[in-house]
Short mmCIF file of C-alpha atoms in Angstrom, two decimals:
data_model
loop_
_atom_site.label_atom_id
_atom_site.label_comp_id
_atom_site.label_asym_id
_atom_site.label_seq_id
_atom_site.Cartn_x
_atom_site.Cartn_y
_atom_site.Cartn_z
CA LYS A 1 76.38 91.20 104.93
CA GLN A 2 79.59 90.55 103.00
CA GLU A 3 79.38 92.62 99.84
CA VAL A 4 82.70 91.49 98.40
CA THR A 5 83.56 87.81 98.62
CA GLN A 6 86.84 86.17 97.80
CA ILE A 7 87.23 82.49 97.13
CA PRO A 8 89.20 80.54 98.14
CA ALA A 9 90.18 81.93 101.53
CA ALA A 10 93.52 80.16 101.29
CA LEU A 11 95.41 78.45 98.50
CA SER A 12 98.65 76.50 98.45
CA VAL A 13 100.31 75.61 95.15
CA PRO A 14 103.71 74.36 93.98
CA GLU A 15 106.01 76.77 92.27
CA GLY A 16 105.38 77.20 88.55
CA GLU A 17 101.64 76.66 88.59
CA ASN A 18 99.19 79.04 87.01
CA LEU A 19 96.38 80.02 89.36
CA VAL A 20 93.18 82.02 89.54
CA LEU A 21 91.85 84.00 92.47
CA ASN A 22 88.19 84.92 92.50
CA CYS A 23 86.35 88.00 93.69
CA SER A 24 82.58 88.44 93.55
CA PHE A 25 80.39 91.33 94.57
CA THR A 26 76.68 91.54 95.24
CA ASP A 27 76.08 95.08 94.00
CA SER A 28 76.77 95.32 90.28
CA ALA A 29 77.11 99.10 90.49
CA ILE A 30 80.83 99.57 90.23
CA TYR A 31 83.17 102.33 89.16
CA ASN A 32 86.38 100.34 89.38
CA LEU A 33 87.84 97.26 90.94
CA GLN A 34 91.34 97.05 92.36
CA TRP A 35 93.52 94.12 93.32
CA PHE A 36 96.03 94.47 96.13
CA ARG A 37 98.72 92.36 97.65
CA GLN A 38 99.45 92.40 101.37
CA ASP A 39 102.51 90.81 102.95
CA PRO A 40 102.31 89.79 106.63
CA GLY A 41 102.28 92.80 108.93
CA LYS A 42 102.59 95.20 106.02
CA GLY A 43 100.42 97.63 104.15
CA LEU A 44 98.78 96.99 100.80
CA THR A 45 100.46 97.18 97.42
CA SER A 46 98.24 97.97 94.47
CA LEU A 47 98.59 95.42 91.68
CA LEU A 48 95.96 96.23 89.10
CA LEU A 49 93.04 98.64 88.76
CA ILE A 50 90.25 97.93 86.28
CA GLN A 51 87.85 100.70 85.36
CA SER A 52 84.21 99.71 84.87
CA SER A 53 84.56 100.43 81.15
CA GLN A 54 87.41 97.93 80.87
CA ARG A 55 87.33 94.16 80.83
CA GLU A 56 90.88 93.39 81.88
CA GLN A 57 94.26 94.73 82.85
CA THR A 58 97.65 93.07 82.63
CA SER A 59 100.92 93.65 84.42
CA GLY A 60 103.71 91.17 83.92
CA ARG A 61 102.57 87.75 85.08
CA LEU A 62 99.32 89.16 86.44
CA ASN A 63 96.05 89.52 84.57
CA ALA A 64 92.84 90.77 86.12
CA SER A 65 89.44 90.60 84.48
CA LEU A 66 86.15 92.24 85.33
CA ASP A 67 82.65 91.04 84.43
CA LYS A 68 80.18 93.56 85.79
CA SER A 69 77.10 91.68 84.63
CA SER A 70 77.97 88.65 86.71
CA GLY A 71 79.57 90.62 89.53
CA ARG A 72 82.92 88.89 89.25
CA SER A 73 86.58 89.65 88.91
CA THR A 74 89.46 87.21 88.63
CA LEU A 75 93.16 87.62 89.18
CA TYR A 76 95.26 85.24 87.11
CA ILE A 77 98.85 84.64 88.18
CA ALA A 78 101.03 82.86 85.66
CA ALA A 79 104.05 80.75 86.54
CA SER A 80 103.73 81.35 90.27
CA GLN A 81 106.86 81.92 92.35
CA PRO A 82 107.53 81.65 96.10
CA GLY A 83 107.79 85.44 96.18
CA ASP A 84 104.12 85.61 95.18
CA SER A 85 103.18 84.25 98.60
CA ALA A 86 100.98 86.90 100.23
CA THR A 87 97.35 87.75 100.85
CA TYR A 88 95.53 89.10 97.82
CA LEU A 89 92.61 91.44 98.32
CA CYS A 90 90.13 92.83 95.87
CA ALA A 91 88.32 96.12 96.46
CA LYS A 92 85.25 97.45 94.73
CA TYR A 93 84.81 101.18 94.43
CA ASN A 94 81.59 103.01 93.69
CA ASN A 95 79.92 106.21 94.75
CA ASN A 96 82.71 107.34 97.04
CA ASP A 97 82.73 104.01 98.84
CA MET A 98 85.40 101.33 98.72
CA ARG A 99 84.62 97.81 99.94
CA PHE A 100 87.24 95.13 100.41
CA GLY A 101 87.04 91.38 100.31
CA ALA A 102 88.51 89.32 103.15
CA GLY A 103 91.38 88.21 100.93
CA THR A 104 92.90 84.99 99.64
CA ARG A 105 96.04 83.84 101.43
CA LEU A 106 98.34 82.38 98.78
CA THR A 107 101.32 80.14 99.54
CA VAL A 108 103.61 79.13 96.71
CA LYS A 109 105.87 76.26 97.71
CA PRO A 110 109.35 75.97 96.17
CA LYS B 1 109.75 109.32 95.52
CA ALA B 2 109.30 108.42 99.17
CA GLY B 3 106.30 106.25 99.96
CA VAL B 4 103.52 106.77 102.45
CA THR B 5 104.84 106.87 105.98
CA GLN B 6 102.96 106.19 109.18
CA THR B 7 103.99 106.82 112.74
CA PRO B 8 104.20 105.21 115.13
CA ARG B 9 104.45 101.70 113.74
CA TYR B 10 103.39 100.05 116.98
CA LEU B 11 101.38 101.36 119.88
CA ILE B 12 100.05 99.87 123.09
CA LYS B 13 97.32 101.67 125.00
CA THR B 14 94.85 100.83 127.73
CA ARG B 15 91.07 101.06 127.63
CA GLY B 16 89.74 104.57 128.03
CA GLN B 17 92.85 106.29 126.72
CA GLN B 18 93.02 108.19 123.48
CA VAL B 19 95.49 107.82 120.64
CA THR B 20 96.68 109.87 117.66
CA LEU B 21 98.16 108.27 114.57
CA SER B 22 100.00 110.14 111.87
CA CYS B 23 100.23 109.66 108.11
CA SER B 24 102.46 111.47 105.63
CA PRO B 25 101.33 110.95 102.04
CA ILE B 26 103.45 110.69 98.95
CA SER B 27 104.65 114.12 97.88
CA GLY B 28 102.07 115.71 95.60
CA HIS B 29 99.20 113.50 96.74
CA ARG B 30 96.29 115.45 98.11
CA SER B 31 93.97 112.70 99.25
CA VAL B 32 94.51 110.60 102.36
CA SER B 33 92.24 107.75 103.36
CA TRP B 34 92.25 105.76 106.58
CA TYR B 35 91.34 102.11 107.02
CA GLN B 36 90.99 99.72 109.93
CA GLN B 37 92.01 96.11 109.45
CA THR B 38 91.05 93.39 111.93
CA PRO B 39 90.97 89.60 111.60
CA GLY B 40 87.23 89.55 112.19
CA GLN B 41 86.01 92.45 110.08
CA GLY B 42 88.75 92.63 107.48
CA LEU B 43 89.63 95.95 105.93
CA GLN B 44 87.11 98.74 106.52
CA PHE B 45 87.11 102.30 105.31
CA LEU B 46 87.21 104.95 108.04
CA PHE B 47 87.35 108.30 106.26
CA GLU B 48 89.01 110.25 103.51
CA TYR B 49 90.43 113.74 103.52
CA PHE B 50 91.13 115.95 100.57
CA SER B 51 92.44 119.51 100.80
CA GLU B 52 91.96 119.58 104.57
CA THR B 53 88.29 118.57 104.30
CA GLN B 54 86.71 115.28 105.21
CA ARG B 55 85.06 114.17 102.01
CA ASN B 56 83.88 110.71 102.85
CA LYS B 57 83.23 108.78 106.02
CA GLY B 58 82.71 105.10 106.74
CA ASN B 59 80.42 103.58 109.31
CA PHE B 60 82.43 104.15 112.48
CA PRO B 61 81.42 105.84 115.76
CA GLY B 62 82.28 109.43 116.51
CA ARG B 63 85.18 108.31 118.69
CA PHE B 64 87.11 108.01 115.45
CA SER B 65 88.06 111.34 113.99
CA GLY B 66 90.72 112.79 111.79
CA ARG B 67 92.10 115.88 110.21
CA GLN B 68 94.36 116.93 107.39
CA PHE B 69 96.88 119.72 107.37
CA SER B 70 97.78 122.13 104.61
CA ASN B 71 100.78 119.98 103.65
CA SER B 72 98.38 117.00 103.19
CA ARG B 73 99.69 115.18 106.24
CA SER B 74 96.86 113.60 108.15
CA GLU B 75 96.21 112.49 111.70
CA MET B 76 93.65 110.08 113.02
CA ASN B 77 92.41 110.20 116.58
CA VAL B 78 90.57 107.57 118.56
CA SER B 79 89.16 108.61 121.91
CA THR B 80 88.00 106.43 124.80
CA LEU B 81 89.72 103.34 123.42
CA GLU B 82 87.95 99.99 123.58
CA LEU B 83 89.44 96.52 123.34
CA GLY B 84 87.82 96.12 119.93
CA ASP B 85 89.82 99.03 118.58
CA SER B 86 92.90 96.81 118.49
CA ALA B 87 93.76 96.66 114.81
CA LEU B 88 96.15 97.58 112.06
CA TYR B 89 95.37 101.11 110.93
CA LEU B 90 96.37 101.82 107.38
CA CYS B 91 96.45 105.07 105.52
CA ALA B 92 96.58 105.45 101.79
CA SER B 93 97.29 108.41 99.60
CA SER B 94 96.54 109.26 96.03
CA TRP B 95 96.26 112.32 93.91
CA ASN B 96 92.47 112.31 94.03
CA PRO B 97 90.73 108.90 94.07
CA PHE B 98 87.25 109.82 95.16
CA ALA B 99 86.69 112.28 92.34
CA GLY B 100 86.48 109.68 89.63
CA GLY B 101 88.03 106.60 91.10
CA THR B 102 90.73 106.54 88.50
CA ASP B 103 93.68 106.90 90.79
CA THR B 104 95.56 104.08 92.42
CA GLN B 105 95.86 104.28 96.18
CA TYR B 106 99.28 103.81 97.75
CA PHE B 107 99.28 102.37 101.22
CA GLY B 108 101.58 102.95 104.15
CA PRO B 109 102.90 100.10 106.32
CA GLY B 110 100.28 100.71 108.99
CA THR B 111 100.21 101.35 112.70
CA ARG B 112 99.56 98.30 114.86
CA LEU B 113 97.44 99.43 117.80
CA THR B 114 96.94 97.12 120.75
CA VAL B 115 94.43 98.08 123.42
CA LEU B 116 94.81 96.30 126.76
#
């Protein structure tokens, strides 16, 4: 059973668009939620970490929100650039257990 | 500061063999976690070591084992390899993520294991 779901699985947008990636989780018990970026054949790069007591975190053009009651997190990317093309994964952490979503593969076309 | 390093980067083995992968964490980080990433199952947690002790373990068979040395470097071993063990194995380090979950994990580039 997939505990962490990411929608859409793939997304292609023209450069400059604002976009939202979604992450939902079935178990509302959560200590923190983390968003990562993964380039092809590479490891993960942490983008943002939201503690359960927080509602959002921002870093540059990225903004991540967390709604524990609905079991959702979103990653907002403003003014997308071709260099943003990658797979974005969310991971839910609780009780010494980290569960990842399958990721959203983002392509930003110049 | 140097990032997390993993060796080797690529490995080809045959069924039944065993393999050892190595991970050197960021200097000062005491926790090392291992993950398996496959197209079918996605990213799955294997285990986490802190101060040379396995603190957490995912749902993997006993063929998967690991250890951590006093300098925080970690090794992961897979015995009796199966075709399904072909995957990207990632390690991540942090100061201490599983004692509060407040620390960001930093990932290495991974070791691509192919089992023939």
